[in-house]
Amino acid sequence: AQTVTQSQPEMSVQEAETVTLSCTYDTSENNYYLFWYKQPPSRQMILVIRQEAYKQQNATENRFSVNFQKAAKSFSLKISDSQLGDTAMYFCAFMNRNAGNMLTFGGGTRLMVKP
Amino acid sequence: NAGVTQTPKFQVLKTGQSMTLQCAQDMNHNSMYWYRQDPGMGLRLIYYSASEGTTDKGEVPNGYNVSRLNKREFSLRLESAAPSQTSVYFCASTNYGLAGEDTQYFGPGTRLTVL
Protein backbone atom coordinates (compact mmCIF):
# COMPACT_ATOMS: atom_id res chain seq x y z
CA ALA A 1 0.00 0.00 0.00
CA GLN A 2 1.09 3.54 -0.51
CA THR A 3 0.59 6.70 1.51
CA VAL A 4 0.57 10.33 0.45
CA THR A 5 1.29 13.13 2.91
CA GLN A 6 0.67 16.84 2.50
CA SER A 7 2.19 18.54 5.51
CA GLN A 8 0.72 22.02 4.94
CA PRO A 9 -3.01 22.11 5.80
CA GLU A 10 -3.31 25.78 4.83
CA MET A 11 -1.21 28.31 2.96
CA SER A 12 -1.66 31.83 1.71
CA VAL A 13 0.10 33.90 -0.95
CA GLN A 14 -0.21 37.40 -2.31
CA GLU A 15 -1.54 37.79 -5.82
CA ALA A 16 1.26 37.66 -8.46
CA GLU A 17 3.70 35.95 -6.09
CA THR A 18 4.98 32.37 -6.13
CA VAL A 19 3.99 29.59 -3.76
CA THR A 20 5.14 25.98 -3.35
CA LEU A 21 2.93 23.19 -2.01
CA SER A 22 4.65 20.10 -0.57
CA CYS A 23 3.84 16.43 -1.03
CA THR A 24 5.69 13.29 -0.01
CA TYR A 25 4.73 9.70 -0.69
CA ASP A 26 5.74 6.26 0.38
CA THR A 27 5.59 3.25 -1.95
CA SER A 28 7.40 0.10 -2.98
CA GLU A 29 5.93 0.29 -6.49
CA ASN A 30 8.05 1.24 -9.49
CA ASN A 31 5.29 1.83 -12.04
CA TYR A 32 3.39 4.92 -11.01
CA TYR A 33 2.32 8.43 -11.90
CA LEU A 34 1.82 11.44 -9.66
CA PHE A 35 -0.81 14.14 -9.97
CA TRP A 36 -1.92 17.44 -8.53
CA TYR A 37 -5.64 18.12 -8.56
CA LYS A 38 -7.37 21.39 -7.72
CA GLN A 39 -10.75 21.48 -5.96
CA PRO A 40 -12.42 24.91 -5.92
CA PRO A 41 -15.52 25.60 -3.79
CA SER A 42 -17.64 24.07 -6.57
CA ARG A 43 -16.16 20.67 -5.47
CA GLN A 44 -15.17 19.76 -9.03
CA MET A 45 -11.84 17.89 -9.17
CA ILE A 46 -9.68 19.56 -11.82
CA LEU A 47 -6.40 18.13 -13.07
CA VAL A 48 -3.54 20.58 -12.64
CA ILE A 49 -0.49 18.58 -13.67
CA ARG A 50 0.80 15.01 -13.96
CA GLN A 51 4.24 13.44 -13.73
CA GLU A 52 5.24 10.01 -15.02
CA ALA A 53 7.66 8.48 -12.51
CA TYR A 54 9.94 7.12 -15.24
CA LYS A 55 10.56 10.62 -16.59
CA GLN A 56 13.38 12.62 -15.04
CA GLN A 57 12.24 15.93 -16.49
CA ASN A 58 9.88 17.88 -14.27
CA ALA A 59 6.43 18.52 -15.73
CA THR A 60 5.23 22.06 -16.43
CA GLU A 61 1.84 23.45 -17.41
CA ASN A 62 1.84 27.20 -17.94
CA ARG A 63 2.18 28.76 -14.44
CA PHE A 64 2.30 25.36 -12.73
CA SER A 65 5.42 23.24 -12.38
CA VAL A 66 6.57 20.37 -10.20
CA ASN A 67 9.79 19.45 -8.46
CA PHE A 68 9.89 15.65 -8.63
CA GLN A 69 12.57 14.06 -6.46
CA LYS A 70 12.12 10.33 -6.98
CA ALA A 71 14.77 9.12 -4.55
CA ALA A 72 13.39 11.37 -1.82
CA LYS A 73 9.78 10.48 -2.79
CA SER A 74 8.90 14.14 -2.95
CA PHE A 75 6.57 15.86 -5.41
CA SER A 76 6.02 19.58 -4.81
CA LEU A 77 3.87 21.96 -6.84
CA LYS A 78 5.02 25.49 -7.66
CA ILE A 79 2.46 28.07 -8.70
CA SER A 80 3.97 31.17 -10.29
CA ASP A 81 2.24 34.53 -10.72
CA SER A 82 -0.57 33.44 -8.39
CA GLN A 83 -4.07 34.52 -9.37
CA LEU A 84 -7.24 34.93 -7.31
CA GLY A 85 -8.74 32.02 -9.24
CA ASP A 86 -6.03 29.73 -7.86
CA THR A 87 -7.77 29.85 -4.46
CA ALA A 88 -8.82 26.23 -3.82
CA MET A 89 -7.94 22.95 -2.12
CA TYR A 90 -5.02 21.20 -3.76
CA PHE A 91 -4.61 17.43 -3.58
CA CYS A 92 -1.54 15.41 -4.38
CA ALA A 93 -2.34 11.92 -5.69
CA PHE A 94 -0.40 8.72 -6.41
CA MET A 95 -1.53 6.41 -9.23
CA ASN A 96 -0.54 2.75 -8.98
CA ARG A 97 -0.32 1.55 -12.58
CA ASN A 98 0.10 -2.05 -11.40
CA ALA A 99 -3.30 -2.03 -9.67
CA GLY A 100 -5.99 -0.70 -11.95
CA ASN A 101 -4.69 2.85 -11.91
CA MET A 102 -6.09 3.39 -8.41
CA LEU A 103 -5.48 6.85 -6.97
CA THR A 104 -4.34 7.43 -3.39
CA PHE A 105 -4.83 11.03 -2.26
CA GLY A 106 -3.14 13.19 0.32
CA GLY A 107 -5.16 15.14 2.85
CA GLY A 108 -5.02 18.36 0.86
CA THR A 109 -3.66 21.90 1.23
CA ARG A 110 -6.05 24.84 1.33
CA LEU A 111 -4.52 27.71 -0.66
CA MET A 112 -5.77 31.27 -0.30
CA VAL A 113 -4.58 33.88 -2.80
CA LYS A 114 -4.88 37.37 -1.34
CA PRO A 115 -5.40 40.51 -3.42
CA ASN B 1 -19.12 15.80 -24.82
CA ALA B 2 -20.34 15.91 -21.20
CA GLY B 3 -17.39 13.97 -19.72
CA VAL B 4 -18.41 12.23 -16.49
CA THR B 5 -21.95 12.81 -15.21
CA GLN B 6 -23.44 11.81 -11.85
CA THR B 7 -27.00 11.67 -10.56
CA PRO B 8 -28.35 12.83 -8.23
CA LYS B 9 -26.37 15.92 -7.15
CA PHE B 10 -27.82 15.89 -3.63
CA GLN B 11 -29.62 13.24 -1.58
CA VAL B 12 -30.87 12.94 2.00
CA LEU B 13 -31.59 9.46 3.36
CA LYS B 14 -32.78 8.06 6.66
CA THR B 15 -30.74 5.36 8.36
CA GLY B 16 -31.54 1.99 6.83
CA GLN B 17 -32.80 3.30 3.49
CA SER B 18 -31.22 2.17 0.26
CA MET B 19 -30.25 4.09 -2.84
CA THR B 20 -28.19 3.88 -6.02
CA LEU B 21 -25.83 6.55 -7.28
CA GLN B 22 -25.51 6.65 -11.03
CA CYS B 23 -22.43 7.51 -13.08
CA ALA B 24 -21.96 7.69 -16.84
CA GLN B 25 -19.05 8.72 -19.06
CA ASP B 26 -18.97 9.52 -22.77
CA MET B 27 -15.19 9.44 -23.29
CA ASN B 28 -15.07 5.75 -24.28
CA HIS B 29 -12.94 5.00 -21.19
CA ASN B 30 -12.48 1.39 -20.13
CA SER B 31 -12.03 1.99 -16.38
CA MET B 32 -14.32 3.62 -13.85
CA TYR B 33 -14.01 4.41 -10.14
CA TRP B 34 -16.04 5.44 -7.10
CA TYR B 35 -14.47 7.59 -4.36
CA ARG B 36 -15.80 9.21 -1.23
CA GLN B 37 -14.62 12.47 0.30
CA ASP B 38 -15.28 13.17 3.96
CA PRO B 39 -15.03 16.73 5.32
CA GLY B 40 -11.47 18.06 5.40
CA MET B 41 -10.01 14.92 3.82
CA GLY B 42 -8.78 13.65 0.50
CA LEU B 43 -10.70 11.18 -1.65
CA ARG B 44 -10.68 7.48 -0.79
CA LEU B 45 -11.38 4.69 -3.27
CA ILE B 46 -14.50 2.58 -2.64
CA TYR B 47 -14.63 0.31 -5.70
CA TYR B 48 -13.32 0.33 -9.22
CA SER B 49 -13.91 -1.43 -12.53
CA ALA B 50 -10.77 -1.80 -14.64
CA SER B 51 -12.80 -3.05 -17.59
CA GLU B 52 -16.37 -3.92 -18.49
CA GLY B 53 -17.44 -7.00 -16.58
CA THR B 54 -14.91 -6.66 -13.73
CA THR B 55 -15.07 -4.93 -10.36
CA ASP B 56 -12.62 -4.77 -7.46
CA LYS B 57 -12.61 -3.42 -3.93
CA GLY B 58 -10.75 -0.29 -3.03
CA GLU B 59 -9.72 1.08 0.36
CA VAL B 60 -13.21 1.49 1.92
CA PRO B 61 -15.68 -0.98 0.30
CA ASN B 62 -17.75 -2.00 3.35
CA GLY B 63 -21.43 -1.09 3.07
CA TYR B 64 -21.35 -0.61 -0.71
CA ASN B 65 -21.97 -2.62 -3.86
CA VAL B 66 -21.27 -1.70 -7.45
CA SER B 67 -22.44 -2.68 -10.91
CA ARG B 68 -20.66 -2.03 -14.19
CA LEU B 69 -23.78 -1.95 -16.32
CA ASN B 70 -21.94 -1.44 -19.62
CA LYS B 71 -18.84 0.38 -20.79
CA ARG B 72 -20.42 3.79 -20.13
CA GLU B 73 -22.16 3.27 -16.78
CA PHE B 74 -20.99 2.36 -13.27
CA SER B 75 -23.42 2.50 -10.35
CA LEU B 76 -22.83 2.52 -6.58
CA ARG B 77 -25.46 1.08 -4.25
CA LEU B 78 -25.95 1.60 -0.54
CA GLU B 79 -28.16 -1.26 0.67
CA SER B 80 -28.75 0.03 4.22
CA ALA B 81 -27.48 3.56 4.66
CA ALA B 82 -25.70 4.55 7.88
CA PRO B 83 -24.75 8.02 9.19
CA SER B 84 -21.07 7.09 8.67
CA GLN B 85 -21.79 7.06 4.93
CA THR B 86 -22.57 10.79 4.93
CA SER B 87 -20.03 12.08 2.43
CA VAL B 88 -19.48 13.47 -1.05
CA TYR B 89 -19.21 10.74 -3.66
CA PHE B 90 -17.18 11.13 -6.83
CA CYS B 91 -17.13 8.98 -9.91
CA ALA B 92 -14.10 9.00 -12.23
CA SER B 93 -13.01 7.33 -15.45
CA THR B 94 -9.84 6.71 -17.44
CA ASN B 95 -8.27 4.46 -20.05
CA TYR B 96 -6.33 1.98 -17.96
CA GLY B 97 -3.29 0.52 -19.66
CA LEU B 98 -2.98 3.15 -22.38
CA ALA B 99 0.06 5.26 -21.62
CA GLY B 100 -0.67 8.92 -21.94
CA GLU B 101 -4.43 8.36 -21.65
CA ASP B 102 -4.68 7.18 -18.06
CA THR B 103 -5.40 10.42 -16.27
CA GLN B 104 -8.59 10.12 -14.22
CA TYR B 105 -11.37 12.58 -14.99
CA PHE B 106 -13.97 13.23 -12.32
CA GLY B 107 -17.70 13.87 -12.22
CA PRO B 108 -19.17 16.79 -10.24
CA GLY B 109 -19.94 14.72 -7.14
CA THR B 110 -23.03 13.69 -5.18
CA ARG B 111 -23.51 15.10 -1.68
CA LEU B 112 -25.20 12.41 0.44
CA THR B 113 -26.51 12.99 3.95
CA VAL B 114 -27.73 10.08 6.08
CA LEU B 115 -29.82 11.09 9.09
GROMACS .gro file of C-alpha atoms in nm:
model
  230
    1ALA     CA    1   0.000   0.000   0.000
    2GLN     CA    2   0.109   0.354  -0.051
    3THR     CA    3   0.059   0.670   0.151
    4VAL     CA    4   0.057   1.033   0.045
    5THR     CA    5   0.129   1.313   0.291
    6GLN     CA    6   0.067   1.684   0.250
    7SER     CA    7   0.219   1.854   0.551
    8GLN     CA    8   0.072   2.202   0.494
    9PRO     CA    9  -0.301   2.211   0.580
   10GLU     CA   10  -0.331   2.578   0.483
   11MET     CA   11  -0.121   2.831   0.296
   12SER     CA   12  -0.166   3.183   0.171
   13VAL     CA   13   0.010   3.390  -0.095
   14GLN     CA   14  -0.021   3.740  -0.231
   15GLU     CA   15  -0.154   3.779  -0.582
   16ALA     CA   16   0.126   3.766  -0.846
   17GLU     CA   17   0.370   3.595  -0.609
   18THR     CA   18   0.498   3.237  -0.613
   19VAL     CA   19   0.399   2.959  -0.376
   20THR     CA   20   0.514   2.598  -0.335
   21LEU     CA   21   0.293   2.319  -0.201
   22SER     CA   22   0.465   2.010  -0.057
   23CYS     CA   23   0.384   1.643  -0.103
   24THR     CA   24   0.569   1.329  -0.001
   25TYR     CA   25   0.473   0.970  -0.069
   26ASP     CA   26   0.574   0.626   0.038
   27THR     CA   27   0.559   0.325  -0.195
   28SER     CA   28   0.740   0.010  -0.298
   29GLU     CA   29   0.593   0.029  -0.649
   30ASN     CA   30   0.805   0.124  -0.949
   31ASN     CA   31   0.529   0.183  -1.204
   32TYR     CA   32   0.339   0.492  -1.101
   33TYR     CA   33   0.232   0.843  -1.190
   34LEU     CA   34   0.182   1.144  -0.966
   35PHE     CA   35  -0.081   1.414  -0.997
   36TRP     CA   36  -0.192   1.744  -0.853
   37TYR     CA   37  -0.564   1.812  -0.856
   38LYS     CA   38  -0.737   2.139  -0.772
   39GLN     CA   39  -1.075   2.148  -0.596
   40PRO     CA   40  -1.242   2.491  -0.592
   41PRO     CA   41  -1.552   2.560  -0.379
   42SER     CA   42  -1.764   2.407  -0.657
   43ARG     CA   43  -1.616   2.067  -0.547
   44GLN     CA   44  -1.517   1.976  -0.903
   45MET     CA   45  -1.184   1.789  -0.917
   46ILE     CA   46  -0.968   1.956  -1.182
   47LEU     CA   47  -0.640   1.813  -1.307
   48VAL     CA   48  -0.354   2.058  -1.264
   49ILE     CA   49  -0.049   1.858  -1.367
   50ARG     CA   50   0.080   1.501  -1.396
   51GLN     CA   51   0.424   1.344  -1.373
   52GLU     CA   52   0.524   1.001  -1.502
   53ALA     CA   53   0.766   0.848  -1.251
   54TYR     CA   54   0.994   0.712  -1.524
   55LYS     CA   55   1.056   1.062  -1.659
   56GLN     CA   56   1.338   1.262  -1.504
   57GLN     CA   57   1.224   1.593  -1.649
   58ASN     CA   58   0.988   1.788  -1.427
   59ALA     CA   59   0.643   1.852  -1.573
   60THR     CA   60   0.523   2.206  -1.643
   61GLU     CA   61   0.184   2.345  -1.741
   62ASN     CA   62   0.184   2.720  -1.794
   63ARG     CA   63   0.218   2.876  -1.444
   64PHE     CA   64   0.230   2.536  -1.273
   65SER     CA   65   0.542   2.324  -1.238
   66VAL     CA   66   0.657   2.037  -1.020
   67ASN     CA   67   0.979   1.945  -0.846
   68PHE     CA   68   0.989   1.565  -0.863
   69GLN     CA   69   1.257   1.406  -0.646
   70LYS     CA   70   1.212   1.033  -0.698
   71ALA     CA   71   1.477   0.912  -0.455
   72ALA     CA   72   1.339   1.137  -0.182
   73LYS     CA   73   0.978   1.048  -0.279
   74SER     CA   74   0.890   1.414  -0.295
   75PHE     CA   75   0.657   1.586  -0.541
   76SER     CA   76   0.602   1.958  -0.481
   77LEU     CA   77   0.387   2.196  -0.684
   78LYS     CA   78   0.502   2.549  -0.766
   79ILE     CA   79   0.246   2.807  -0.870
   80SER     CA   80   0.397   3.117  -1.029
   81ASP     CA   81   0.224   3.453  -1.072
   82SER     CA   82  -0.057   3.344  -0.839
   83GLN     CA   83  -0.407   3.452  -0.937
   84LEU     CA   84  -0.724   3.493  -0.731
   85GLY     CA   85  -0.874   3.202  -0.924
   86ASP     CA   86  -0.603   2.973  -0.786
   87THR     CA   87  -0.777   2.985  -0.446
   88ALA     CA   88  -0.882   2.623  -0.382
   89MET     CA   89  -0.794   2.295  -0.212
   90TYR     CA   90  -0.502   2.120  -0.376
   91PHE     CA   91  -0.461   1.743  -0.358
   92CYS     CA   92  -0.154   1.541  -0.438
   93ALA     CA   93  -0.234   1.192  -0.569
   94PHE     CA   94  -0.040   0.872  -0.641
   95MET     CA   95  -0.153   0.641  -0.923
   96ASN     CA   96  -0.054   0.275  -0.898
   97ARG     CA   97  -0.032   0.155  -1.258
   98ASN     CA   98   0.010  -0.205  -1.140
   99ALA     CA   99  -0.330  -0.203  -0.967
  100GLY     CA  100  -0.599  -0.070  -1.195
  101ASN     CA  101  -0.469   0.285  -1.191
  102MET     CA  102  -0.609   0.339  -0.841
  103LEU     CA  103  -0.548   0.685  -0.697
  104THR     CA  104  -0.434   0.743  -0.339
  105PHE     CA  105  -0.483   1.103  -0.226
  106GLY     CA  106  -0.314   1.319   0.032
  107GLY     CA  107  -0.516   1.514   0.285
  108GLY     CA  108  -0.502   1.836   0.086
  109THR     CA  109  -0.366   2.190   0.123
  110ARG     CA  110  -0.605   2.484   0.133
  111LEU     CA  111  -0.452   2.771  -0.066
  112MET     CA  112  -0.577   3.127  -0.030
  113VAL     CA  113  -0.458   3.388  -0.280
  114LYS     CA  114  -0.488   3.737  -0.134
  115PRO     CA  115  -0.540   4.051  -0.342
  116ASN     CA  116  -1.912   1.580  -2.482
  117ALA     CA  117  -2.034   1.591  -2.120
  118GLY     CA  118  -1.739   1.397  -1.972
  119VAL     CA  119  -1.841   1.223  -1.649
  120THR     CA  120  -2.195   1.281  -1.521
  121GLN     CA  121  -2.344   1.181  -1.185
  122THR     CA  122  -2.700   1.167  -1.056
  123PRO     CA  123  -2.835   1.283  -0.823
  124LYS     CA  124  -2.637   1.592  -0.715
  125PHE     CA  125  -2.782   1.589  -0.363
  126GLN     CA  126  -2.962   1.324  -0.158
  127VAL     CA  127  -3.087   1.294   0.200
  128LEU     CA  128  -3.159   0.946   0.336
  129LYS     CA  129  -3.278   0.806   0.666
  130THR     CA  130  -3.074   0.536   0.836
  131GLY     CA  131  -3.154   0.199   0.683
  132GLN     CA  132  -3.280   0.330   0.349
  133SER     CA  133  -3.122   0.217   0.026
  134MET     CA  134  -3.025   0.409  -0.284
  135THR     CA  135  -2.819   0.388  -0.602
  136LEU     CA  136  -2.583   0.655  -0.728
  137GLN     CA  137  -2.551   0.665  -1.103
  138CYS     CA  138  -2.243   0.751  -1.308
  139ALA     CA  139  -2.196   0.769  -1.684
  140GLN     CA  140  -1.905   0.872  -1.906
  141ASP     CA  141  -1.897   0.952  -2.277
  142MET     CA  142  -1.519   0.944  -2.329
  143ASN     CA  143  -1.507   0.575  -2.428
  144HIS     CA  144  -1.294   0.500  -2.119
  145ASN     CA  145  -1.248   0.139  -2.013
  146SER     CA  146  -1.203   0.199  -1.638
  147MET     CA  147  -1.432   0.362  -1.385
  148TYR     CA  148  -1.401   0.441  -1.014
  149TRP     CA  149  -1.604   0.544  -0.710
  150TYR     CA  150  -1.447   0.759  -0.436
  151ARG     CA  151  -1.580   0.921  -0.123
  152GLN     CA  152  -1.462   1.247   0.030
  153ASP     CA  153  -1.528   1.317   0.396
  154PRO     CA  154  -1.503   1.673   0.532
  155GLY     CA  155  -1.147   1.806   0.540
  156MET     CA  156  -1.001   1.492   0.382
  157GLY     CA  157  -0.878   1.365   0.050
  158LEU     CA  158  -1.070   1.118  -0.165
  159ARG     CA  159  -1.068   0.748  -0.079
  160LEU     CA  160  -1.138   0.469  -0.327
  161ILE     CA  161  -1.450   0.258  -0.264
  162TYR     CA  162  -1.463   0.031  -0.570
  163TYR     CA  163  -1.332   0.033  -0.922
  164SER     CA  164  -1.391  -0.143  -1.253
  165ALA     CA  165  -1.077  -0.180  -1.464
  166SER     CA  166  -1.280  -0.305  -1.759
  167GLU     CA  167  -1.637  -0.392  -1.849
  168GLY     CA  168  -1.744  -0.700  -1.658
  169THR     CA  169  -1.491  -0.666  -1.373
  170THR     CA  170  -1.507  -0.493  -1.036
  171ASP     CA  171  -1.262  -0.477  -0.746
  172LYS     CA  172  -1.261  -0.342  -0.393
  173GLY     CA  173  -1.075  -0.029  -0.303
  174GLU     CA  174  -0.972   0.108   0.036
  175VAL     CA  175  -1.321   0.149   0.192
  176PRO     CA  176  -1.568  -0.098   0.030
  177ASN     CA  177  -1.775  -0.200   0.335
  178GLY     CA  178  -2.143  -0.109   0.307
  179TYR     CA  179  -2.135  -0.061  -0.071
  180ASN     CA  180  -2.197  -0.262  -0.386
  181VAL     CA  181  -2.127  -0.170  -0.745
  182SER     CA  182  -2.244  -0.268  -1.091
  183ARG     CA  183  -2.066  -0.203  -1.419
  184LEU     CA  184  -2.378  -0.195  -1.632
  185ASN     CA  185  -2.194  -0.144  -1.962
  186LYS     CA  186  -1.884   0.038  -2.079
  187ARG     CA  187  -2.042   0.379  -2.013
  188GLU     CA  188  -2.216   0.327  -1.678
  189PHE     CA  189  -2.099   0.236  -1.327
  190SER     CA  190  -2.342   0.250  -1.035
  191LEU     CA  191  -2.283   0.252  -0.658
  192ARG     CA  192  -2.546   0.108  -0.425
  193LEU     CA  193  -2.595   0.160  -0.054
  194GLU     CA  194  -2.816  -0.126   0.067
  195SER     CA  195  -2.875   0.003   0.422
  196ALA     CA  196  -2.748   0.356   0.466
  197ALA     CA  197  -2.570   0.455   0.788
  198PRO     CA  198  -2.475   0.802   0.919
  199SER     CA  199  -2.107   0.709   0.867
  200GLN     CA  200  -2.179   0.706   0.493
  201THR     CA  201  -2.257   1.079   0.493
  202SER     CA  202  -2.003   1.208   0.243
  203VAL     CA  203  -1.948   1.347  -0.105
  204TYR     CA  204  -1.921   1.074  -0.366
  205PHE     CA  205  -1.718   1.113  -0.683
  206CYS     CA  206  -1.713   0.898  -0.991
  207ALA     CA  207  -1.410   0.900  -1.223
  208SER     CA  208  -1.301   0.733  -1.545
  209THR     CA  209  -0.984   0.671  -1.744
  210ASN     CA  210  -0.827   0.446  -2.005
  211TYR     CA  211  -0.633   0.198  -1.796
  212GLY     CA  212  -0.329   0.052  -1.966
  213LEU     CA  213  -0.298   0.315  -2.238
  214ALA     CA  214   0.006   0.526  -2.162
  215GLY     CA  215  -0.067   0.892  -2.194
  216GLU     CA  216  -0.443   0.836  -2.165
  217ASP     CA  217  -0.468   0.718  -1.806
  218THR     CA  218  -0.540   1.042  -1.627
  219GLN     CA  219  -0.859   1.012  -1.422
  220TYR     CA  220  -1.137   1.258  -1.499
  221PHE     CA  221  -1.397   1.323  -1.232
  222GLY     CA  222  -1.770   1.387  -1.222
  223PRO     CA  223  -1.917   1.679  -1.024
  224GLY     CA  224  -1.994   1.472  -0.714
  225THR     CA  225  -2.303   1.369  -0.518
  226ARG     CA  226  -2.351   1.510  -0.168
  227LEU     CA  227  -2.520   1.241   0.044
  228THR     CA  228  -2.651   1.299   0.395
  229VAL     CA  229  -2.773   1.008   0.608
  230LEU     CA  230  -2.982   1.109   0.909
   0.00000   0.00000   0.00000
